[in-house]
XYZ file of C-alpha atoms in Angstrom:
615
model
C 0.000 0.000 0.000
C 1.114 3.409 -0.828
C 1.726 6.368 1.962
C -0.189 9.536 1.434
C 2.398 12.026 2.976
C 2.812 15.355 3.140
C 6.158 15.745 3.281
C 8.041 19.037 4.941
C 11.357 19.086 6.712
C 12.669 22.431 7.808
C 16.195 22.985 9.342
C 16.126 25.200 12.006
C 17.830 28.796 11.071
C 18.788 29.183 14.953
C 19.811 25.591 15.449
C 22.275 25.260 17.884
C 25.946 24.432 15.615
C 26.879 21.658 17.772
C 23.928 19.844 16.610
C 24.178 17.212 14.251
C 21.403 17.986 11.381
C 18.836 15.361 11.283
C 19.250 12.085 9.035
C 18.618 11.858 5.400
C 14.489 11.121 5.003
C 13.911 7.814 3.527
C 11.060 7.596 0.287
C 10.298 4.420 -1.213
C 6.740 4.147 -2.918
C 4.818 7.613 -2.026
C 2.286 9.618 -3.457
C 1.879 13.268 -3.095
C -1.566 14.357 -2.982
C -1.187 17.518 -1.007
C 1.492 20.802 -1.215
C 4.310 19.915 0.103
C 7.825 21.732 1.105
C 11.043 19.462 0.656
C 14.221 20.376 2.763
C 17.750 19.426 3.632
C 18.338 15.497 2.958
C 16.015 13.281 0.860
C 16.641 9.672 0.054
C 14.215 8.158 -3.008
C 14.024 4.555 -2.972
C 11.754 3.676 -5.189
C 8.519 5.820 -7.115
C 7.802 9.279 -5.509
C 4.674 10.765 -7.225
C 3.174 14.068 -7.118
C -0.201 14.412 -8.174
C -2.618 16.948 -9.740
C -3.880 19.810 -8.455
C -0.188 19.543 -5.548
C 2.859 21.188 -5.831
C 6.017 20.152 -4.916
C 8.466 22.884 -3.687
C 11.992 22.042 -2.776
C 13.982 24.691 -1.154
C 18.061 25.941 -1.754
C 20.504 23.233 -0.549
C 18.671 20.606 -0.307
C 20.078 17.367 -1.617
C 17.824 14.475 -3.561
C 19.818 11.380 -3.453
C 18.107 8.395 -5.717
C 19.425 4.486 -4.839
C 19.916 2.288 -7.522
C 17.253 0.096 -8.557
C 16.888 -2.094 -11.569
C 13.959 -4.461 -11.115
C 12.863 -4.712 -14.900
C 16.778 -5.463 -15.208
C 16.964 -3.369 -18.508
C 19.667 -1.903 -17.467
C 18.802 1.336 -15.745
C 17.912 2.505 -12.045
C 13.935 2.251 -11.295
C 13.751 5.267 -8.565
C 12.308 8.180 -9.887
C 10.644 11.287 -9.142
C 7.327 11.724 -10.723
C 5.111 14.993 -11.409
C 1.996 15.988 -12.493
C 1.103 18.836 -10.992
C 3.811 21.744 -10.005
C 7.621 20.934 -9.200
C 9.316 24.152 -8.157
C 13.136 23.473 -7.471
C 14.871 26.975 -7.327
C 18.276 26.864 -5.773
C 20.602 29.781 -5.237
C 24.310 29.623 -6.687
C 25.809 29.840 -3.474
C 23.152 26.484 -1.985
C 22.484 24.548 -5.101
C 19.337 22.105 -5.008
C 21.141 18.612 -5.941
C 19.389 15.936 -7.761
C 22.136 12.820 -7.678
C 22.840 9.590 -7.255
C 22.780 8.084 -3.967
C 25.585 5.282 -4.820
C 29.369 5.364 -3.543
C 30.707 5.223 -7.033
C 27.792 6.960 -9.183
C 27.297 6.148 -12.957
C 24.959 7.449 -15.559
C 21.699 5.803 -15.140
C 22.086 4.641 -11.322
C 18.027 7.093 -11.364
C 15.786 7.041 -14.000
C 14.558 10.803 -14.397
C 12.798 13.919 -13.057
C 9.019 12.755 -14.897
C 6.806 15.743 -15.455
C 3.490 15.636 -17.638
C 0.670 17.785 -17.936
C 2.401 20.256 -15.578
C 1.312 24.018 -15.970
C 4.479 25.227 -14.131
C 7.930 23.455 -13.906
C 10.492 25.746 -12.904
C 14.375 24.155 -12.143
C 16.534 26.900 -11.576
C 20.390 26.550 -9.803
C 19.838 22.157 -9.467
C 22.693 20.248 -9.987
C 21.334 16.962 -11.758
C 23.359 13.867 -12.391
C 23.922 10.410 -12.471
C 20.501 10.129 -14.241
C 19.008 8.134 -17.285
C 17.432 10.871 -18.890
C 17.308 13.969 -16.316
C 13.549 15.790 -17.432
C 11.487 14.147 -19.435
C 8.305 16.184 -20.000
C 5.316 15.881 -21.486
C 2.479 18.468 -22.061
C 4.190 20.503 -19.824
C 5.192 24.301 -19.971
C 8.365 25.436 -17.918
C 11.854 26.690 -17.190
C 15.402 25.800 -16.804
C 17.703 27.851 -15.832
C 21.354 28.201 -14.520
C 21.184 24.596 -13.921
C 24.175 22.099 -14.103
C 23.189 18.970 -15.603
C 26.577 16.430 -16.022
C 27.241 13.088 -16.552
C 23.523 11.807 -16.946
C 22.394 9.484 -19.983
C 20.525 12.103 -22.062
C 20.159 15.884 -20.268
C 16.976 16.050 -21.239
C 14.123 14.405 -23.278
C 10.972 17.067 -24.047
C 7.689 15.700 -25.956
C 5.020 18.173 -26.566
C 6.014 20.948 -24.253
C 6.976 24.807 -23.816
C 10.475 24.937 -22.410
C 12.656 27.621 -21.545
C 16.257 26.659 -21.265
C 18.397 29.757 -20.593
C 21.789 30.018 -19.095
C 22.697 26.401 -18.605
C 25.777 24.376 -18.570
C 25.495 20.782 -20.231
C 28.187 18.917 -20.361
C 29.800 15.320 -19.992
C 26.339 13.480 -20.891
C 26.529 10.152 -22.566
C 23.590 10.627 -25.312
C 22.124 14.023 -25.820
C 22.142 17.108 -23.844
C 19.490 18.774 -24.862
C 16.600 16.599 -27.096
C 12.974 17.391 -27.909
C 10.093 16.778 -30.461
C 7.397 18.190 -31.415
C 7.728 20.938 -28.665
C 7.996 24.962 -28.100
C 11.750 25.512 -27.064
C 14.005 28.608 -26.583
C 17.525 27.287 -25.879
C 19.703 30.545 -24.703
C 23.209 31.921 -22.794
C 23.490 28.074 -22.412
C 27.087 26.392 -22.645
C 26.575 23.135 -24.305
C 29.846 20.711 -24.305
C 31.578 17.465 -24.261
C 28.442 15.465 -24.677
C 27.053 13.164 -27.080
C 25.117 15.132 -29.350
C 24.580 18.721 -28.096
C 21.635 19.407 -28.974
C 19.170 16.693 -31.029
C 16.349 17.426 -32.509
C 14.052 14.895 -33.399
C 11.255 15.905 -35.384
C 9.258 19.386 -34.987
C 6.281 21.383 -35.952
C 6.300 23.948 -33.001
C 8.096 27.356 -32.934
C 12.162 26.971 -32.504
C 14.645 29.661 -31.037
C 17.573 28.438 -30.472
C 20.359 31.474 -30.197
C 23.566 33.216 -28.198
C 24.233 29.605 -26.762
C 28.272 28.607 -26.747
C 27.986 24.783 -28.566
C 31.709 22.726 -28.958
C 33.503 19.974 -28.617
C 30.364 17.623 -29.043
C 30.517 14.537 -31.186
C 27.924 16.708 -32.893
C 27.131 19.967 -31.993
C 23.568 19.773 -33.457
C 21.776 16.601 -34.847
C 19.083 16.320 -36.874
C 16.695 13.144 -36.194
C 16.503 10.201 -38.537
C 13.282 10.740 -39.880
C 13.303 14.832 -40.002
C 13.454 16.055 -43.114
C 12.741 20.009 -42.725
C 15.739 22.315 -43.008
C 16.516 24.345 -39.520
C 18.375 27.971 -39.735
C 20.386 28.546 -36.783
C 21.641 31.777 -36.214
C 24.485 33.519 -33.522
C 25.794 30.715 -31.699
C 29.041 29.803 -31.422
C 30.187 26.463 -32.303
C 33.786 26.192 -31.087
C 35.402 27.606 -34.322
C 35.508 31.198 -36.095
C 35.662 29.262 -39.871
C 32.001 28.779 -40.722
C 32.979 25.694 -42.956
C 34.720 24.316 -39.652
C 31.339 25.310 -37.621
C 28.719 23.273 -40.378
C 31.406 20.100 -40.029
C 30.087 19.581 -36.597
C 26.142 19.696 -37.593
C 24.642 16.175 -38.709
C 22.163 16.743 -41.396
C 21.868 16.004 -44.804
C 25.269 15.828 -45.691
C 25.999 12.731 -43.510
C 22.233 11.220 -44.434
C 20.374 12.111 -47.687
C 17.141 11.149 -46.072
C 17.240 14.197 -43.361
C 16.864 17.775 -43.687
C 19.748 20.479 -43.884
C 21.240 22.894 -41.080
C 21.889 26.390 -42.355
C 23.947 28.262 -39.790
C 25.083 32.284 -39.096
C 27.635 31.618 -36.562
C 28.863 34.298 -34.069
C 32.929 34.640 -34.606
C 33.776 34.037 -30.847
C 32.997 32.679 -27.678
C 29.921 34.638 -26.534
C 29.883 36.446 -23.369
C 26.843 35.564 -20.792
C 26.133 32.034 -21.088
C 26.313 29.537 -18.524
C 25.107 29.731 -14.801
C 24.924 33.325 -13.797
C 26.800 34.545 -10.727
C 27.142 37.992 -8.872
C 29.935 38.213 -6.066
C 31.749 40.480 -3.817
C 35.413 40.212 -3.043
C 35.257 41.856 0.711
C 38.171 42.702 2.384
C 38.944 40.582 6.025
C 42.006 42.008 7.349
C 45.654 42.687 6.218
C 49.239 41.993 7.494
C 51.906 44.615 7.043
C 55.153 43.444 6.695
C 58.720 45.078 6.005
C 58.892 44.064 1.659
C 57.640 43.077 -1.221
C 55.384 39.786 -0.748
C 55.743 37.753 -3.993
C 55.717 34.064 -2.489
C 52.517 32.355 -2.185
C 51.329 31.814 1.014
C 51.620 27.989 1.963
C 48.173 27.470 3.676
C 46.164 24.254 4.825
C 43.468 23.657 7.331
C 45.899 25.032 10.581
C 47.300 28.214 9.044
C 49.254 29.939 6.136
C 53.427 30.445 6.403
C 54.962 33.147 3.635
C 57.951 35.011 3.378
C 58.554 38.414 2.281
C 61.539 40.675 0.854
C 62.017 41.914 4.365
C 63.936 38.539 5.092
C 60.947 37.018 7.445
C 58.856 34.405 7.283
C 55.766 35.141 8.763
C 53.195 31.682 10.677
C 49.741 32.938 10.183
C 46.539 31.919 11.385
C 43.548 32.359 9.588
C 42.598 35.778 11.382
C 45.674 37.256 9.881
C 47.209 36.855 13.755
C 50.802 36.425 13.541
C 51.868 33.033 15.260
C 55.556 33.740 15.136
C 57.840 35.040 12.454
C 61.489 33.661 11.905
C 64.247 36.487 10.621
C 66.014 34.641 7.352
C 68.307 37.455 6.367
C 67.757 37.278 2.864
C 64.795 37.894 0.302
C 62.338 35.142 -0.078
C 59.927 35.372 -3.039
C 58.761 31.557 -3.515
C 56.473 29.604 -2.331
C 57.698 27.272 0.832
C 56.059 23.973 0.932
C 54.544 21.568 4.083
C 54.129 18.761 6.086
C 52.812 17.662 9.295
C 56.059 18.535 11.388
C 58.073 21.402 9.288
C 57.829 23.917 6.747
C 60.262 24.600 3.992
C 61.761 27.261 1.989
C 64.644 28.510 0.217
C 65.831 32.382 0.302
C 68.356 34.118 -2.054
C 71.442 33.549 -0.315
C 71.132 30.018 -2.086
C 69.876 28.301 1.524
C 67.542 25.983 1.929
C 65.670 25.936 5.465
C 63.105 23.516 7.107
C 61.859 25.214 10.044
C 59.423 23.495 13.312
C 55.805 24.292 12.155
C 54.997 25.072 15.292
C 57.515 27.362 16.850
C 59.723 28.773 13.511
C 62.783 26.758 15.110
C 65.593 26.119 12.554
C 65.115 21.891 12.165
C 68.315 21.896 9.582
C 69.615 23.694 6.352
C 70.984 22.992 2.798
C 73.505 25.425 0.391
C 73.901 25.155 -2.962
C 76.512 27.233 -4.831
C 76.105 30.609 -6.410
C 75.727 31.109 -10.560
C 75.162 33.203 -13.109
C 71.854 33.392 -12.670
C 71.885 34.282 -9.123
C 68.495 36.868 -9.263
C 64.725 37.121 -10.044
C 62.534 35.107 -9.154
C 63.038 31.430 -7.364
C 61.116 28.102 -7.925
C 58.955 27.136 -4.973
C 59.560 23.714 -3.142
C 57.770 20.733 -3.823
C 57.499 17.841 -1.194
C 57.117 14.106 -2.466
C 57.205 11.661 -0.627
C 60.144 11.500 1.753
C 61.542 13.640 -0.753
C 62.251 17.880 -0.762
C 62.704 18.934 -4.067
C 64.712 22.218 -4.461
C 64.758 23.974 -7.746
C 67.959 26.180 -7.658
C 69.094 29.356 -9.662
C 72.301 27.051 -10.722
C 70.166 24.939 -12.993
C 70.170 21.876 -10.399
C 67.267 20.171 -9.234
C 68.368 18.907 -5.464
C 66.592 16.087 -3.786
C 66.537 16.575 -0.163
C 65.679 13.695 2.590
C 62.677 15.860 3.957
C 63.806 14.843 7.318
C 67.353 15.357 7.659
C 67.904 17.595 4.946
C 70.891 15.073 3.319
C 71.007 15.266 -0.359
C 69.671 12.046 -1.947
C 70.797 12.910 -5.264
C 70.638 15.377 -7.876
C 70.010 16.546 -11.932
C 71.503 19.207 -13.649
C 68.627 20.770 -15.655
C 69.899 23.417 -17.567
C 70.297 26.962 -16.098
C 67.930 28.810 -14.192
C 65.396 26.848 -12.670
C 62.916 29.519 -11.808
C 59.827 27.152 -10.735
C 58.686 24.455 -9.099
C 58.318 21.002 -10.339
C 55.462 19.291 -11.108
C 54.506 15.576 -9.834
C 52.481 13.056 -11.577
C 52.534 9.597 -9.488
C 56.285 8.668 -9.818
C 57.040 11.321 -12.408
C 58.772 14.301 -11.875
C 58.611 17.530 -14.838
C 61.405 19.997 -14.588
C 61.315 23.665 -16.785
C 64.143 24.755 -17.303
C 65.477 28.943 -17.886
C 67.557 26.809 -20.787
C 64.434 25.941 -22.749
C 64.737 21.906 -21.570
C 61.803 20.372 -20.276
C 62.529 17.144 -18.264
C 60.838 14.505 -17.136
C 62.429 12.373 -14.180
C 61.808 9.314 -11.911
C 61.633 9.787 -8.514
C 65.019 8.083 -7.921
C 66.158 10.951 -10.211
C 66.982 9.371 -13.709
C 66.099 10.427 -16.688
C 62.993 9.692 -18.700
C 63.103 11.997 -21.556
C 64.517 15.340 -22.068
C 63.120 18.029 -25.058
C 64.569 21.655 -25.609
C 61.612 23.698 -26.346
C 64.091 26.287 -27.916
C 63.057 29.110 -25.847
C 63.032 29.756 -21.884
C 60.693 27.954 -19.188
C 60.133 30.152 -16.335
C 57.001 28.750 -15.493
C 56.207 25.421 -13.983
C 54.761 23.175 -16.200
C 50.926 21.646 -15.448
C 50.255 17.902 -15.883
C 47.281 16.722 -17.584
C 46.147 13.202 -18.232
C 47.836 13.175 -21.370
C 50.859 14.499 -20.473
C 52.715 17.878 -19.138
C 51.759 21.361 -21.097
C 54.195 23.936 -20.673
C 54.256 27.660 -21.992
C 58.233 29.317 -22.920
C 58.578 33.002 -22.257
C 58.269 33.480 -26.208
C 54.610 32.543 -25.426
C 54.716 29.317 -27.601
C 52.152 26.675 -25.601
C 52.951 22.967 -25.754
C 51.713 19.842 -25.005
C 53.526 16.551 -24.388
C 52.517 13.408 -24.009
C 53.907 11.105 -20.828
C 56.230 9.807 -23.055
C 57.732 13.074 -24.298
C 55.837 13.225 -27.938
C 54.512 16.695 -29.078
C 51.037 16.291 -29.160
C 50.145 19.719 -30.125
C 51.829 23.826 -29.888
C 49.651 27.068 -29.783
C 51.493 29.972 -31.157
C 50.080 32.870 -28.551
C 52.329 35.796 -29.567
C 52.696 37.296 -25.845
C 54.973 37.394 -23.733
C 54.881 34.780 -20.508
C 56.965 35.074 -17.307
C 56.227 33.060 -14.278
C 52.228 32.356 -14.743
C 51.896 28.688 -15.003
C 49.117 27.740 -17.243
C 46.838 25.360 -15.356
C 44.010 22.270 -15.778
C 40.790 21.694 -14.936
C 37.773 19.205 -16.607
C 39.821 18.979 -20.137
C 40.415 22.822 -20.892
C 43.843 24.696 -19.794
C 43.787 28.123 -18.301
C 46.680 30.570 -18.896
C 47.407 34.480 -17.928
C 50.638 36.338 -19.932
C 52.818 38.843 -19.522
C 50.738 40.836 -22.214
C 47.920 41.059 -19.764
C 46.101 38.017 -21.582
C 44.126 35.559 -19.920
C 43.674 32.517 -22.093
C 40.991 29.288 -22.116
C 42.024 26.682 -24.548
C 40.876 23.117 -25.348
C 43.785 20.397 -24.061
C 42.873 17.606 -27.303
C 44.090 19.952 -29.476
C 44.856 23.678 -28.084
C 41.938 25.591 -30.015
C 41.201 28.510 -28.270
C 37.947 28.144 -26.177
C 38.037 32.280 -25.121
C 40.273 34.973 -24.623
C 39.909 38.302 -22.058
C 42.233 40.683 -22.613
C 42.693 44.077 -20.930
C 44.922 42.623 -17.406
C 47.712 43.956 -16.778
C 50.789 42.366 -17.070
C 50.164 39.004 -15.260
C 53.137 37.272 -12.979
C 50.974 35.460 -11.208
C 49.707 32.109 -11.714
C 45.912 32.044 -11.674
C 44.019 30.262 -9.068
C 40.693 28.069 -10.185
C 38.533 27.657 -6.965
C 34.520 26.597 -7.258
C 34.516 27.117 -10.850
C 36.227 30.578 -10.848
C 39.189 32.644 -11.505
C 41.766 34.479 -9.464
C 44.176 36.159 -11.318
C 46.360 39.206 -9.995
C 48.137 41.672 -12.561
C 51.122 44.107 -11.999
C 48.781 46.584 -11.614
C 47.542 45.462 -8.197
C 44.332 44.463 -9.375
C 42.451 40.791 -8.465
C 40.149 39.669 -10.840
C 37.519 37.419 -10.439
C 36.563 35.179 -13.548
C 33.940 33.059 -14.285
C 35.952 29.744 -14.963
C 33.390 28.532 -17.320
C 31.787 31.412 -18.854
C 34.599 33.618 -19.035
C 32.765 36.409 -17.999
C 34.450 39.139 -14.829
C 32.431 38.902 -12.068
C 34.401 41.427 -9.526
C 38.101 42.660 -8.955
C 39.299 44.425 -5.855
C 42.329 46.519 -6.047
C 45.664 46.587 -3.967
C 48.069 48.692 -3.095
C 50.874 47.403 -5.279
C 51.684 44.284 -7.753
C 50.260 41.471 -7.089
C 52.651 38.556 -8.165
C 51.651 36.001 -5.613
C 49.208 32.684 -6.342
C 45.708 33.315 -4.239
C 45.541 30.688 -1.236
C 42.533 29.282 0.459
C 43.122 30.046 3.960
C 39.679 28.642 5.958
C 37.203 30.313 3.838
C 39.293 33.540 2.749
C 41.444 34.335 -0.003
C 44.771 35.322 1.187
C 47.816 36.543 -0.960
C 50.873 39.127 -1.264
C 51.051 42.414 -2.739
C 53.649 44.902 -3.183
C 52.343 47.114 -1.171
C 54.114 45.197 1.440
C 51.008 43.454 3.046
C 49.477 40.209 3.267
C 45.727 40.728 2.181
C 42.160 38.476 3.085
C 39.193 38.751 1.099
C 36.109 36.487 1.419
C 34.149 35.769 -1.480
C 31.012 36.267 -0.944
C 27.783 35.125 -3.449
C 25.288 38.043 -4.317
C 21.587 37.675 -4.869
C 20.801 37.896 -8.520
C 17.813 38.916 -10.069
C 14.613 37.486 -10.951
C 14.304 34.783 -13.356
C 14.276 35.959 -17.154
C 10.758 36.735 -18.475
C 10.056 34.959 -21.577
């Protein structure tokens, strides 16, 4: 027998925070008869229906976890959520409603979908949805999506008959289609549509179609037309991952892969469009600030217990997260890199050429390491990187040292090429060393050589690993990829300069700022150039990706705030002087060096945007 319930779980605003929140509310076979309010933790086993004449409202944050289920054994979860009278799931960017998988290791297809027929008002608005077979699948139904994330499903969506608004959207990583509909009413808008199947399909249609200012690549097809349709669809200013037009129509299947179907006639927009994707407003509000005595270049070494950075003035400072200084330890000489951790000590290296590992908790002097003066004795100095039982030292003398992390005794060493002027990069027992020489090096961990390439021009930055290999950027501003084995897979010609920003990786796309006050967003298969924002000022700085969004400081003291994915600026706040240090995370505030001499917080805090667009 099925429970009538009416369901509605509210977490208390005053609740006292040393309470644990209640458990996760169990569904299996319900029916919804009656408005109901969903909040915090749901778990659906099973069929949850709403019926007509209810609405279902589910509130920001709260988190609809669906077990896996395949009774019919066709291959797909049975638990699903479905509506016939009102869902309203509107989320906020900073709490996100989640619609997920409720298994350890989820899958496309663990749920079956978000069901919705004869609904007069369906609104999802900043949901998270994954893990699904087929994510909405409406029928008869008029409604909105909006700002949504829908990832790694079967199909993102599957619309018969319906009105649907989907504006400012990112699709992405879904098996089959992301967005597919027949016979049905659409606008498709400001939505970033990527990496899945087939972007958008269209199946067959009689209804009114707007489908414009959406960013569509790097689909196995961008657009599809259905086996069976054989009108001809004009789509105009979207952007399809290219600025050639003949290179745009190559990723449309229509009539020139089947005779049967109809054709896709296409005015594409030349570049990546600006204000697609989940919207965002933010404020970057100032905490507190630390004076010291110099120039703070290095990037402050934080983790869950406090932040540690040096400064021209010869000190390095132990902070804790209210910008309180713990203790600060007189060095004698500039430091400007980044000192690395562990449990007991942290490290750094200073321009005399010394090496120091120093007692986390007190600044006491645990032991030290010299290396001998060169040529290229000035400028900036790689950061530390600790590996295993292993320090590794980049040093202006071209030699990569390998430091017992306890004692401080030299395990062994590389010569790399002259200057090394940042830190290495690990990948499992692999070790990538760029080089002021133009080499870039790959190592074991015992130190021998794997492969060696000179990229003919110098490395100043430290290279990023990918899962196909390291990418590295020479100060000529010539990008390239290599694969594990040391291949070229591909080289993007930027013509700017580049200094010590490292490009860096996230979800199959690398991120670079330049020295020509560029900030770049390419594609890692083959470099193409996803989106460019120009206008920085000369950038030092390697950028900082945290939550889907952009740090980047410029010589001109500025911070700016990206959107990761939509490439849009969402805020900068200004300093008193360069800023050529990495953002940290530092509890919840962004801490990092100027040259104004200081040690700055911010807090990043989300905005209220406004009300949903009006059709």
């Amino acid at each position: 027998m099925r429970l009538l319930l009416l369901l509605t779980l509210f977490l208390g605003a005053c609740a006292v925070p040393s309470v644990s929140p209640p458990p996760p509310q169990r569904l299996n076979d319900v029916e919804i008869h009656q408005d109901t309010v969903w909040q915090g933790q749901i778990v659906i086993d099973g069929t949850v229906k709403v019926f007509k004449g209810a609405a279902l409202r589910i509130l920001p944050g709260s988190d609809i976890a669906f077990v896996r289920r395949d009774l019919d054994r066709d291959g797909l979860g049975d638990s699903v959520l479905i509506v016939e009278g009102s869902l309203l799931a509107e989320g906020t960017r900073a709490a996100p409603i989640r619609f997920r998988s409720a298994e350890a290791e989820p899958q496309p297809g663990d749920w079956l979908e978000i069901r919705v027929d004869f609904s007069r008002e369906t609104v999802l608005r900043y949901c998270e949805i994954s893990g699904s077979a087929y994510t909405l699948h409406a029928h008869f139904t008029k409604g909105r999506v909006e700002d949504c994330t829908i990832r790694h499903n079967i199909d993102g969506s599957r619309l018969g008959q319906a009105r649907f608004v989907f504006a400012n959207n990112l699709i992405e990583h879904n098996q089959g289609k992301g967005i597919n509909f027949r016979n049905s009413t659409v606008e498709i808008t400001r939505n970033i549509i990527r990496h899945n199947g087939s972007g958008i399909f269209l199946f067959e249609n009689d209804r009114e179609l707007s489908i414009h200012h959406n960013n569509i690549h790097d689909n196995l097809e961008n657009f599809r037309l259905g086996d069976f349709y054989t009108g001809n669809v004009e789509l105009r200013d979207n952007w399809w991952g290219t600025a050639d037009p003949a290179a745009a129509a190559l990723t449309i299947y229509d009539r020139k892969q089947d005779p049967a179907i109809g054709t896709v006639s296409l005015q594409t927009a030349p570049a990546w469009l600006a204000g697609c994707g989940p919207r965002e407003a933010v404020e970057l509000k100032p905490r507190w600030s630390l004076a010291t005595g110099g120039y703070v270049d290095a990037t402050v070494a934080a983790d869950g217990e406090g932040g540690f950075v040096g400064s021209w003035d010869g000190r390095l400072y132990a902070l804790d997260a209210t910008g309180k200084t713990r203790w600060a330890r007189e060095l004698g000489e500039v430091i400007d890199s980044a000192a690395a951790l562990d449990e007991q000590a942290v490290y750094l290296q200073t321009w005399g050429r010394r090496v120091r590992a120093l007692d986390r908790g007190t600044g006491a002097i645990r032991w030290s390491f010299d290396y001998p003066a060169s040529r290229a004795d000035d400028h900036r100095q790689g950061g530390l990187t600790r590996i295993g039982q292993l320090l590794l030292v980049p040093a202006w003398n071209g030699t990569l040292y390998a430091l017992d992390a306890l004692s401080g005794k030299l395990r062994w060493q590389f010569e790399a090429g002259q200057p090394l002027r940042s830190a290495v990069a690990t990948a499992g027992e692999r070790l990538y060393v760029a080089s002021g020489s133009g080499k870039l090096t790959a190592l074991a961990l015992d130190g021998s050589l794997l492969w060696q390439v000179d990229t003919g021009a110098p490395l100043l930055a430290s290279p990023v690993v990918t899962p196909a290999g390291p990418v590295a950027v020479d100060r000529e501003g010539r990008l390239s990829a290599w694969s594990a084995d040391g291949q070229l897979r591909w080289q993007r010609e930027l013509e700017e300069t580049c200094y010590y920003a490292a490009p860096i990786y996230a979800d199959g796309a690398i991120f670079l700022a330049t020295a020509g006050g560029s900030l770049w967003k390419l594609n890692d298969q083959g470099g193409q150039v996803v989106w460019r924002k120009t206008g920085l000022g000369p950038v030092y700085a390697t950028p900082r990706l945290l939550n889907g969004r952009l740090l980047v400081g410029d010589n001109d003291g500025l911070l700016h705030l990206y959107g990761g994915d939509s490439g849009d600026l969402l805020g900068a706040w200004t300093a008193g002087g360069a800023i050529q240090s990495t953002p940290a995370l530092l509890a919840d505030l962004l801490v990092f060096g100027a040259r104004d001499q200081r040690v700055h917080a911010l807090q990043l805090l989300d905005r209220p945007l406004p009300a949903a667009v009006t059709e």
